[in-house]
JSON list of C-alpha atoms in Angstrom, two decimals:
[
{"chain": "E", "resi": 413, "resn": "MET", "atom": "CA", "xyz": [-35.65, -45.63, 85.81]},
{"chain": "E", "resi": 414, "resn": "TYR", "atom": "CA", "xyz": [-38.21, -44.67, 88.49]},
{"chain": "E", "resi": 415, "resn": "ALA", "atom": "CA", "xyz": [-39.80, -41.19, 88.24]},
{"chain": "E", "resi": 416, "resn": "TYR", "atom": "CA", "xyz": [-41.22, -41.43, 91.75]},
{"chain": "E", "resi": 417, "resn": "LEU", "atom": "CA", "xyz": [-42.40, -43.92, 94.36]},
{"chain": "E", "resi": 418, "resn": "LYS", "atom": "CA", "xyz": [-45.51, -43.84, 96.54]},
{"chain": "E", "resi": 419, "resn": "GLY", "atom": "CA", "xyz": [-45.67, -45.89, 99.69]},
{"chain": "E", "resi": 420, "resn": "THR", "atom": "CA", "xyz": [-45.48, -46.15, 103.45]},
{"chain": "E", "resi": 421, "resn": "VAL", "atom": "CA", "xyz": [-42.56, -44.80, 105.44]},
{"chain": "E", "resi": 422, "resn": "GLU", "atom": "CA", "xyz": [-41.04, -47.75, 107.30]},
{"chain": "E", "resi": 423, "resn": "GLU", "atom": "CA", "xyz": [-37.77, -46.25, 108.52]},
{"chain": "E", "resi": 424, "resn": "ILE", "atom": "CA", "xyz": [-36.05, -42.85, 108.47]},
{"chain": "E", "resi": 425, "resn": "THR", "atom": "CA", "xyz": [-32.46, -42.00, 109.37]},
{"chain": "E", "resi": 426, "resn": "GLU", "atom": "CA", "xyz": [-30.50, -38.82, 108.71]},
{"chain": "E", "resi": 427, "resn": "ASP", "atom": "CA", "xyz": [-29.46, -40.03, 105.27]},
{"chain": "E", "resi": 428, "resn": "ASN", "atom": "CA", "xyz": [-31.73, -42.94, 104.38]},
{"chain": "E", "resi": 429, "resn": "LEU", "atom": "CA", "xyz": [-35.40, -43.73, 103.94]},
{"chain": "E", "resi": 430, "resn": "VAL", "atom": "CA", "xyz": [-37.01, -47.17, 103.71]},
{"chain": "E", "resi": 431, "resn": "LEU", "atom": "CA", "xyz": [-40.25, -46.85, 101.74]},
{"chain": "E", "resi": 432, "resn": "GLU", "atom": "CA", "xyz": [-42.54, -49.84, 101.41]},
{"chain": "E", "resi": 433, "resn": "VAL", "atom": "CA", "xyz": [-44.24, -50.02, 98.02]},
{"chain": "E", "resi": 434, "resn": "ASN", "atom": "CA", "xyz": [-46.42, -53.07, 97.31]},
{"chain": "E", "resi": 435, "resn": "GLN", "atom": "CA", "xyz": [-44.73, -55.08, 100.08]},
{"chain": "E", "resi": 436, "resn": "ILE", "atom": "CA", "xyz": [-41.23, -54.23, 98.81]},
{"chain": "E", "resi": 437, "resn": "GLY", "atom": "CA", "xyz": [-38.96, -52.03, 100.95]},
{"chain": "E", "resi": 438, "resn": "TYR", "atom": "CA", "xyz": [-36.88, -49.56, 98.94]},
{"chain": "E", "resi": 439, "resn": "ASN", "atom": "CA", "xyz": [-33.70, -48.08, 100.44]},
{"chain": "E", "resi": 440, "resn": "ILE", "atom": "CA", "xyz": [-33.59, -44.47, 99.28]},
{"chain": "E", "resi": 441, "resn": "LYS", "atom": "CA", "xyz": [-30.71, -42.11, 100.05]},
{"chain": "E", "resi": 442, "resn": "ILE", "atom": "CA", "xyz": [-31.93, -38.67, 101.18]},
{"chain": "E", "resi": 443, "resn": "SER", "atom": "CA", "xyz": [-30.57, -35.36, 102.47]},
{"chain": "E", "resi": 444, "resn": "SER", "atom": "CA", "xyz": [-30.92, -34.50, 106.15]},
{"chain": "E", "resi": 445, "resn": "ARG", "atom": "CA", "xyz": [-33.32, -31.66, 105.17]},
{"chain": "E", "resi": 446, "resn": "THR", "atom": "CA", "xyz": [-35.55, -34.22, 103.46]},
{"chain": "E", "resi": 447, "resn": "ALA", "atom": "CA", "xyz": [-35.31, -36.51, 106.51]},
{"chain": "E", "resi": 448, "resn": "ASP", "atom": "CA", "xyz": [-36.46, -33.62, 108.73]},
{"chain": "E", "resi": 449, "resn": "SER", "atom": "CA", "xyz": [-39.43, -32.92, 106.45]},
{"chain": "E", "resi": 450, "resn": "ILE", "atom": "CA", "xyz": [-40.73, -36.49, 106.16]},
{"chain": "E", "resi": 451, "resn": "GLY", "atom": "CA", "xyz": [-43.55, -37.44, 108.48]},
{"chain": "E", "resi": 452, "resn": "LYS", "atom": "CA", "xyz": [-43.46, -40.22, 111.04]},
{"chain": "E", "resi": 453, "resn": "THR", "atom": "CA", "xyz": [-43.03, -43.88, 110.22]},
{"chain": "E", "resi": 454, "resn": "GLY", "atom": "CA", "xyz": [-46.30, -45.31, 108.99]},
{"chain": "E", "resi": 455, "resn": "SER", "atom": "CA", "xyz": [-47.18, -42.17, 107.03]},
{"chain": "E", "resi": 456, "resn": "PHE", "atom": "CA", "xyz": [-47.88, -42.23, 103.28]},
{"chain": "E", "resi": 457, "resn": "LEU", "atom": "CA", "xyz": [-45.27, -40.55, 101.08]},
{"chain": "E", "resi": 458, "resn": "LYS", "atom": "CA", "xyz": [-44.63, -39.71, 97.44]},
{"chain": "E", "resi": 459, "resn": "ILE", "atom": "CA", "xyz": [-40.94, -39.24, 96.70]},
{"chain": "E", "resi": 460, "resn": "TYR", "atom": "CA", "xyz": [-39.24, -38.27, 93.43]},
{"chain": "E", "resi": 461, "resn": "THR", "atom": "CA", "xyz": [-36.26, -40.47, 92.67]},
{"chain": "E", "resi": 462, "resn": "TYR", "atom": "CA", "xyz": [-32.95, -40.48, 90.82]},
{"chain": "E", "resi": 463, "resn": "THR", "atom": "CA", "xyz": [-31.52, -43.89, 89.94]},
{"chain": "E", "resi": 464, "resn": "LEU", "atom": "CA", "xyz": [-27.76, -44.39, 89.86]},
{"chain": "E", "resi": 465, "resn": "VAL", "atom": "CA", "xyz": [-26.46, -47.64, 88.36]},
{"chain": "E", "resi": 466, "resn": "ARG", "atom": "CA", "xyz": [-22.79, -48.54, 88.65]},
{"chain": "E", "resi": 467, "resn": "GLU", "atom": "CA", "xyz": [-20.89, -51.79, 88.13]},
{"chain": "E", "resi": 468, "resn": "ASP", "atom": "CA", "xyz": [-20.94, -52.54, 91.84]},
{"chain": "E", "resi": 469, "resn": "SER", "atom": "CA", "xyz": [-24.10, -50.76, 93.01]},
{"chain": "E", "resi": 470, "resn": "PHE", "atom": "CA", "xyz": [-27.70, -49.77, 92.27]},
{"chain": "E", "resi": 471, "resn": "SER", "atom": "CA", "xyz": [-28.79, -46.74, 94.30]},
{"chain": "E", "resi": 472, "resn": "LEU", "atom": "CA", "xyz": [-31.92, -44.63, 94.61]},
{"chain": "E", "resi": 473, "resn": "TYR", "atom": "CA", "xyz": [-31.82, -40.97, 95.71]},
{"chain": "E", "resi": 474, "resn": "GLY", "atom": "CA", "xyz": [-35.04, -39.37, 96.91]},
{"chain": "E", "resi": 475, "resn": "PHE", "atom": "CA", "xyz": [-36.46, -35.83, 96.90]},
{"chain": "E", "resi": 476, "resn": "LEU", "atom": "CA", "xyz": [-39.74, -34.40, 98.16]},
{"chain": "E", "resi": 477, "resn": "THR", "atom": "CA", "xyz": [-40.13, -32.04, 95.19]},
{"chain": "E", "resi": 478, "resn": "ARG", "atom": "CA", "xyz": [-39.35, -32.25, 91.50]},
{"chain": "E", "resi": 479, "resn": "ASP", "atom": "CA", "xyz": [-37.46, -28.97, 91.94]},
{"chain": "E", "resi": 480, "resn": "ASP", "atom": "CA", "xyz": [-35.02, -30.56, 94.42]},
{"chain": "E", "resi": 481, "resn": "LEU", "atom": "CA", "xyz": [-34.52, -33.48, 92.03]},
{"chain": "E", "resi": 482, "resn": "GLU", "atom": "CA", "xyz": [-33.74, -31.16, 89.10]},
{"chain": "E", "resi": 483, "resn": "ILE", "atom": "CA", "xyz": [-31.19, -29.10, 91.06]},
{"chain": "E", "resi": 484, "resn": "PHE", "atom": "CA", "xyz": [-29.59, -32.37, 92.28]},
{"chain": "E", "resi": 485, "resn": "LYS", "atom": "CA", "xyz": [-29.23, -33.53, 88.67]},
{"chain": "E", "resi": 486, "resn": "LYS", "atom": "CA", "xyz": [-27.46, -30.26, 87.84]},
{"chain": "E", "resi": 487, "resn": "LEU", "atom": "CA", "xyz": [-25.19, -30.55, 90.88]},
{"chain": "E", "resi": 488, "resn": "ILE", "atom": "CA", "xyz": [-23.91, -34.01, 90.02]},
{"chain": "E", "resi": 489, "resn": "THR", "atom": "CA", "xyz": [-22.77, -32.80, 86.58]},
{"chain": "E", "resi": 490, "resn": "VAL", "atom": "CA", "xyz": [-20.12, -30.70, 88.36]},
{"chain": "E", "resi": 491, "resn": "ASN", "atom": "CA", "xyz": [-16.67, -32.31, 88.46]},
{"chain": "E", "resi": 492, "resn": "GLY", "atom": "CA", "xyz": [-15.94, -33.27, 92.07]},
{"chain": "E", "resi": 493, "resn": "ILE", "atom": "CA", "xyz": [-19.59, -33.34, 93.17]},
{"chain": "E", "resi": 494, "resn": "GLY", "atom": "CA", "xyz": [-20.98, -36.85, 93.17]},
{"chain": "E", "resi": 495, "resn": "PRO", "atom": "CA", "xyz": [-24.40, -37.89, 94.48]},
{"chain": "E", "resi": 496, "resn": "LYS", "atom": "CA", "xyz": [-23.06, -37.85, 98.05]},
{"chain": "E", "resi": 497, "resn": "GLY", "atom": "CA", "xyz": [-21.81, -34.26, 97.61]},
{"chain": "E", "resi": 498, "resn": "GLY", "atom": "CA", "xyz": [-25.09, -33.25, 95.98]},
{"chain": "E", "resi": 499, "resn": "LEU", "atom": "CA", "xyz": [-27.06, -34.52, 98.97]},
{"chain": "E", "resi": 500, "resn": "ALA", "atom": "CA", "xyz": [-24.60, -32.85, 101.36]},
{"chain": "E", "resi": 501, "resn": "ILE", "atom": "CA", "xyz": [-25.23, -29.47, 99.70]},
{"chain": "E", "resi": 502, "resn": "LEU", "atom": "CA", "xyz": [-29.00, -29.99, 99.72]},
{"chain": "E", "resi": 503, "resn": "SER", "atom": "CA", "xyz": [-28.75, -30.88, 103.42]},
{"chain": "E", "resi": 504, "resn": "VAL", "atom": "CA", "xyz": [-27.55, -27.38, 104.32]},
{"chain": "E", "resi": 505, "resn": "MET", "atom": "CA", "xyz": [-29.57, -25.31, 101.80]},
{"chain": "E", "resi": 506, "resn": "SER", "atom": "CA", "xyz": [-32.81, -25.51, 99.84]},
{"chain": "E", "resi": 507, "resn": "ALA", "atom": "CA", "xyz": [-32.89, -25.57, 96.03]},
{"chain": "E", "resi": 508, "resn": "ASP", "atom": "CA", "xyz": [-33.72, -21.85, 95.94]},
{"chain": "E", "resi": 509, "resn": "GLU", "atom": "CA", "xyz": [-31.02, -20.94, 98.48]},
{"chain": "E", "resi": 510, "resn": "LEU", "atom": "CA", "xyz": [-28.53, -22.82, 96.31]},
{"chain": "E", "resi": 511, "resn": "ARG", "atom": "CA", "xyz": [-29.69, -20.91, 93.23]},
{"chain": "E", "resi": 512, "resn": "PHE", "atom": "CA", "xyz": [-29.29, -17.61, 95.09]},
{"chain": "E", "resi": 513, "resn": "ALA", "atom": "CA", "xyz": [-25.79, -18.62, 96.21]},
{"chain": "E", "resi": 514, "resn": "ILE", "atom": "CA", "xyz": [-24.77, -19.62, 92.67]},
{"chain": "E", "resi": 515, "resn": "LEU", "atom": "CA", "xyz": [-26.16, -16.44, 91.08]},
{"chain": "E", "resi": 516, "resn": "ALA", "atom": "CA", "xyz": [-24.55, -14.31, 93.79]},
{"chain": "E", "resi": 517, "resn": "GLY", "atom": "CA", "xyz": [-21.21, -16.14, 93.57]},
{"chain": "E", "resi": 518, "resn": "ASP", "atom": "CA", "xyz": [-21.47, -17.04, 97.27]},
{"chain": "E", "resi": 519, "resn": "ALA", "atom": "CA", "xyz": [-18.96, -19.92, 97.54]},
{"chain": "E", "resi": 520, "resn": "LYS", "atom": "CA", "xyz": [-18.84, -19.53, 101.32]},
{"chain": "E", "resi": 521, "resn": "ALA", "atom": "CA", "xyz": [-22.50, -20.56, 101.68]},
{"chain": "E", "resi": 522, "resn": "ILE", "atom": "CA", "xyz": [-22.05, -23.62, 99.45]},
{"chain": "E", "resi": 523, "resn": "SER", "atom": "CA", "xyz": [-18.85, -24.70, 101.22]},
{"chain": "E", "resi": 524, "resn": "LYS", "atom": "CA", "xyz": [-20.78, -25.06, 104.49]},
{"chain": "E", "resi": 525, "resn": "ALA", "atom": "CA", "xyz": [-21.86, -28.47, 103.19]},
{"chain": "E", "resi": 526, "resn": "PRO", "atom": "CA", "xyz": [-19.86, -31.31, 104.77]},
{"chain": "E", "resi": 527, "resn": "GLY", "atom": "CA", "xyz": [-17.07, -32.49, 102.47]},
{"chain": "E", "resi": 528, "resn": "VAL", "atom": "CA", "xyz": [-17.41, -29.52, 100.11]},
{"chain": "E", "resi": 529, "resn": "GLY", "atom": "CA", "xyz": [-14.36, -27.25, 100.18]},
{"chain": "E", "resi": 530, "resn": "ALA", "atom": "CA", "xyz": [-13.99, -23.70, 98.89]},
{"chain": "E", "resi": 531, "resn": "LYS", "atom": "CA", "xyz": [-12.51, -24.81, 95.54]},
{"chain": "E", "resi": 532, "resn": "THR", "atom": "CA", "xyz": [-15.33, -27.28, 94.92]},
{"chain": "E", "resi": 533, "resn": "ALA", "atom": "CA", "xyz": [-17.91, -24.62, 95.85]},
{"chain": "E", "resi": 534, "resn": "GLU", "atom": "CA", "xyz": [-16.32, -22.23, 93.36]},
{"chain": "E", "resi": 535, "resn": "ARG", "atom": "CA", "xyz": [-16.47, -24.95, 90.70]},
{"chain": "E", "resi": 536, "resn": "VAL", "atom": "CA", "xyz": [-20.21, -25.39, 91.40]},
{"chain": "E", "resi": 537, "resn": "ILE", "atom": "CA", "xyz": [-20.72, -21.66, 90.81]},
{"chain": "E", "resi": 538, "resn": "LEU", "atom": "CA", "xyz": [-18.56, -21.63, 87.68]},
{"chain": "E", "resi": 539, "resn": "ASP", "atom": "CA", "xyz": [-20.21, -24.69, 86.13]},
{"chain": "E", "resi": 540, "resn": "LEU", "atom": "CA", "xyz": [-23.83, -23.91, 87.00]},
{"chain": "E", "resi": 541, "resn": "LYS", "atom": "CA", "xyz": [-24.05, -20.11, 86.77]},
{"chain": "E", "resi": 542, "resn": "ASP", "atom": "CA", "xyz": [-24.98, -20.32, 83.08]},
{"chain": "E", "resi": 543, "resn": "LYS", "atom": "CA", "xyz": [-27.45, -23.15, 83.69]},
{"chain": "E", "resi": 544, "resn": "ILE", "atom": "CA", "xyz": [-29.46, -21.27, 86.32]},
{"chain": "E", "resi": 545, "resn": "SER", "atom": "CA", "xyz": [-31.41, -18.07, 85.78]},
{"chain": "E", "resi": 546, "resn": "LEU", "atom": "CA", "xyz": [-33.40, -15.57, 87.81]},
{"chain": "E", "resi": 547, "resn": "GLU", "atom": "CA", "xyz": [-36.50, -17.15, 86.29]},
{"chain": "E", "resi": 548, "resn": "ASP", "atom": "CA", "xyz": [-35.58, -20.46, 87.96]},
{"chain": "E", "resi": 549, "resn": "ALA", "atom": "CA", "xyz": [-35.32, -18.75, 91.33]},
{"chain": "E", "resi": 550, "resn": "LEU", "atom": "CA", "xyz": [-38.27, -16.38, 90.99]},
{"chain": "E", "resi": 551, "resn": "GLY", "atom": "CA", "xyz": [-40.55, -18.05, 88.56]},
{"chain": "E", "resi": 552, "resn": "PRO", "atom": "CA", "xyz": [-42.88, -20.92, 87.87]},
{"chain": "E", "resi": 553, "resn": "LYS", "atom": "CA", "xyz": [-42.87, -22.62, 91.27]},
{"chain": "E", "resi": 554, "resn": "GLU", "atom": "CA", "xyz": [-44.58, -19.67, 92.92]},
{"chain": "E", "resi": 555, "resn": "SER", "atom": "CA", "xyz": [-48.31, -19.94, 93.38]},
{"chain": "E", "resi": 556, "resn": "ILE", "atom": "CA", "xyz": [-49.13, -16.25, 93.17]},
{"chain": "E", "resi": 557, "resn": "SER", "atom": "CA", "xyz": [-52.50, -14.88, 92.17]},
{"chain": "E", "resi": 558, "resn": "LEU", "atom": "CA", "xyz": [-51.53, -12.71, 89.23]},
{"chain": "E", "resi": 559, "resn": "GLY", "atom": "CA", "xyz": [-54.88, -11.75, 87.76]},
{"chain": "E", "resi": 560, "resn": "SER", "atom": "CA", "xyz": [-54.33, -10.82, 84.11]},
{"chain": "E", "resi": 561, "resn": "LEU", "atom": "CA", "xyz": [-50.57, -10.57, 84.62]},
{"chain": "E", "resi": 562, "resn": "SER", "atom": "CA", "xyz": [-48.98, -13.59, 82.97]},
{"chain": "E", "resi": 563, "resn": "GLY", "atom": "CA", "xyz": [-46.23, -15.61, 84.67]},
{"chain": "E", "resi": 564, "resn": "ASP", "atom": "CA", "xyz": [-43.65, -14.29, 82.19]},
{"chain": "E", "resi": 565, "resn": "ASP", "atom": "CA", "xyz": [-44.63, -10.67, 82.88]},
{"chain": "E", "resi": 566, "resn": "ALA", "atom": "CA", "xyz": [-44.38, -11.30, 86.62]},
{"chain": "E", "resi": 567, "resn": "VAL", "atom": "CA", "xyz": [-40.90, -12.76, 86.27]},
{"chain": "E", "resi": 568, "resn": "ASN", "atom": "CA", "xyz": [-39.79, -9.89, 84.01]},
{"chain": "E", "resi": 569, "resn": "GLU", "atom": "CA", "xyz": [-40.98, -7.29, 86.52]},
{"chain": "E", "resi": 570, "resn": "LYS", "atom": "CA", "xyz": [-39.29, -9.11, 89.40]},
{"chain": "E", "resi": 571, "resn": "ASN", "atom": "CA", "xyz": [-36.14, -9.42, 87.31]},
{"chain": "E", "resi": 572, "resn": "GLU", "atom": "CA", "xyz": [-36.10, -5.65, 86.75]},
{"chain": "E", "resi": 573, "resn": "ALA", "atom": "CA", "xyz": [-36.60, -5.08, 90.48]},
{"chain": "E", "resi": 574, "resn": "VAL", "atom": "CA", "xyz": [-33.66, -7.37, 91.31]},
{"chain": "E", "resi": 575, "resn": "GLU", "atom": "CA", "xyz": [-31.44, -5.53, 88.83]},
{"chain": "E", "resi": 576, "resn": "ALA", "atom": "CA", "xyz": [-32.47, -2.19, 90.36]},
{"chain": "E", "resi": 577, "resn": "LEU", "atom": "CA", "xyz": [-31.62, -3.40, 93.88]},
{"chain": "E", "resi": 578, "resn": "VAL", "atom": "CA", "xyz": [-28.23, -4.68, 92.73]},
{"chain": "E", "resi": 579, "resn": "ALA", "atom": "CA", "xyz": [-27.62, -1.27, 91.13]},
{"chain": "E", "resi": 580, "resn": "LEU", "atom": "CA", "xyz": [-28.37, 0.26, 94.55]},
{"chain": "E", "resi": 581, "resn": "GLY", "atom": "CA", "xyz": [-25.52, -1.75, 96.03]},
{"chain": "E", "resi": 582, "resn": "TYR", "atom": "CA", "xyz": [-27.29, -4.82, 97.45]},
{"chain": "E", "resi": 583, "resn": "SER", "atom": "CA", "xyz": [-25.89, -8.26, 96.66]},
{"chain": "E", "resi": 584, "resn": "ALA", "atom": "CA", "xyz": [-27.70, -10.42, 94.13]},
{"chain": "E", "resi": 585, "resn": "ALA", "atom": "CA", "xyz": [-28.56, -12.94, 96.84]},
{"chain": "E", "resi": 586, "resn": "GLU", "atom": "CA", "xyz": [-30.09, -10.26, 99.11]},
{"chain": "E", "resi": 587, "resn": "ALA", "atom": "CA", "xyz": [-32.03, -8.77, 96.19]},
{"chain": "E", "resi": 588, "resn": "LEU", "atom": "CA", "xyz": [-33.37, -12.16, 95.08]},
{"chain": "E", "resi": 589, "resn": "ARG", "atom": "CA", "xyz": [-34.52, -13.12, 98.57]},
{"chain": "E", "resi": 590, "resn": "ALA", "atom": "CA", "xyz": [-36.30, -9.80, 99.11]},
{"chain": "E", "resi": 591, "resn": "VAL", "atom": "CA", "xyz": [-38.03, -9.68, 95.72]},
{"chain": "E", "resi": 592, "resn": "LYS", "atom": "CA", "xyz": [-39.20, -13.27, 96.04]},
{"chain": "E", "resi": 593, "resn": "GLN", "atom": "CA", "xyz": [-41.23, -12.33, 99.13]},
{"chain": "E", "resi": 594, "resn": "VAL", "atom": "CA", "xyz": [-43.24, -9.63, 97.35]},
{"chain": "E", "resi": 595, "resn": "GLU", "atom": "CA", "xyz": [-46.78, -10.48, 96.27]},
{"chain": "E", "resi": 596, "resn": "ILE", "atom": "CA", "xyz": [-47.80, -9.29, 92.81]},
{"chain": "E", "resi": 597, "resn": "THR", "atom": "CA", "xyz": [-51.23, -8.38, 91.50]},
{"chain": "E", "resi": 598, "resn": "GLU", "atom": "CA", "xyz": [-52.19, -7.41, 87.95]},
{"chain": "E", "resi": 599, "resn": "ASN", "atom": "CA", "xyz": [-51.59, -3.71, 88.71]},
{"chain": "E", "resi": 600, "resn": "THR", "atom": "CA", "xyz": [-48.25, -4.02, 90.49]},
{"chain": "E", "resi": 601, "resn": "THR", "atom": "CA", "xyz": [-45.48, -1.92, 88.92]},
{"chain": "E", "resi": 602, "resn": "VAL", "atom": "CA", "xyz": [-41.74, -2.49, 89.07]},
{"chain": "E", "resi": 603, "resn": "GLU", "atom": "CA", "xyz": [-41.46, 0.58, 91.34]},
{"chain": "E", "resi": 604, "resn": "GLU", "atom": "CA", "xyz": [-43.97, -0.93, 93.76]},
{"chain": "E", "resi": 605, "resn": "ILE", "atom": "CA", "xyz": [-42.11, -4.24, 93.77]},
{"chain": "E", "resi": 606, "resn": "LEU", "atom": "CA", "xyz": [-38.91, -2.32, 94.46]},
{"chain": "E", "resi": 607, "resn": "LYS", "atom": "CA", "xyz": [-40.43, -0.38, 97.38]},
{"chain": "E", "resi": 608, "resn": "ALA", "atom": "CA", "xyz": [-41.96, -3.53, 98.87]},
{"chain": "E", "resi": 609, "resn": "SER", "atom": "CA", "xyz": [-38.67, -5.41, 98.46]},
{"chain": "E", "resi": 610, "resn": "LEU", "atom": "CA", "xyz": [-36.77, -2.76, 100.41]},
{"chain": "E", "resi": 611, "resn": "LYS", "atom": "CA", "xyz": [-38.88, -3.60, 103.47]},
{"chain": "E", "resi": 612, "resn": "TYR", "atom": "CA", "xyz": [-37.38, -7.11, 103.42]},
{"chain": "E", "resi": 613, "resn": "MET", "atom": "CA", "xyz": [-33.77, -5.98, 103.02]}
]
């Protein structure tokens, strides 16, 4: 219903934000990570929202980035993960950390979220592994100066570097985190990405 709201922060708690927009205060449910990132009361804020309408309730869920909103939408498609569970997971890990955990099959990391057990974490991995790719974790969100190297080429080269690191015995999560930190220019080769990534392992 609402793509986003812009307004003044009136109140912040660990799981709720009151945002005043045109003299109307909106109660917006948020993760504790989002709460920690929001400025002080009185500050101006743009927040992306997800609207949940049920017979007995009308709720808004808020996210500081479109990326967080999109991963939340994926999470709540998993059986056993409702909006509350989705926010709980995003309270203990960022969208990218969640992607790394899913791609690496790291149920332990996901189950650190309050109310999310090992079986539910495994279901998240099972249901979302095919809906998340390396490109999601490595790709378009990065603001890298690539010169004449297109975004797709950059992602392909990083993808190859991740595969090479996994072949060397590193976990997918470790490989993804390391490769993501490497800066790429138009002349960067896969070998150079690989060497630079090893410094972050």
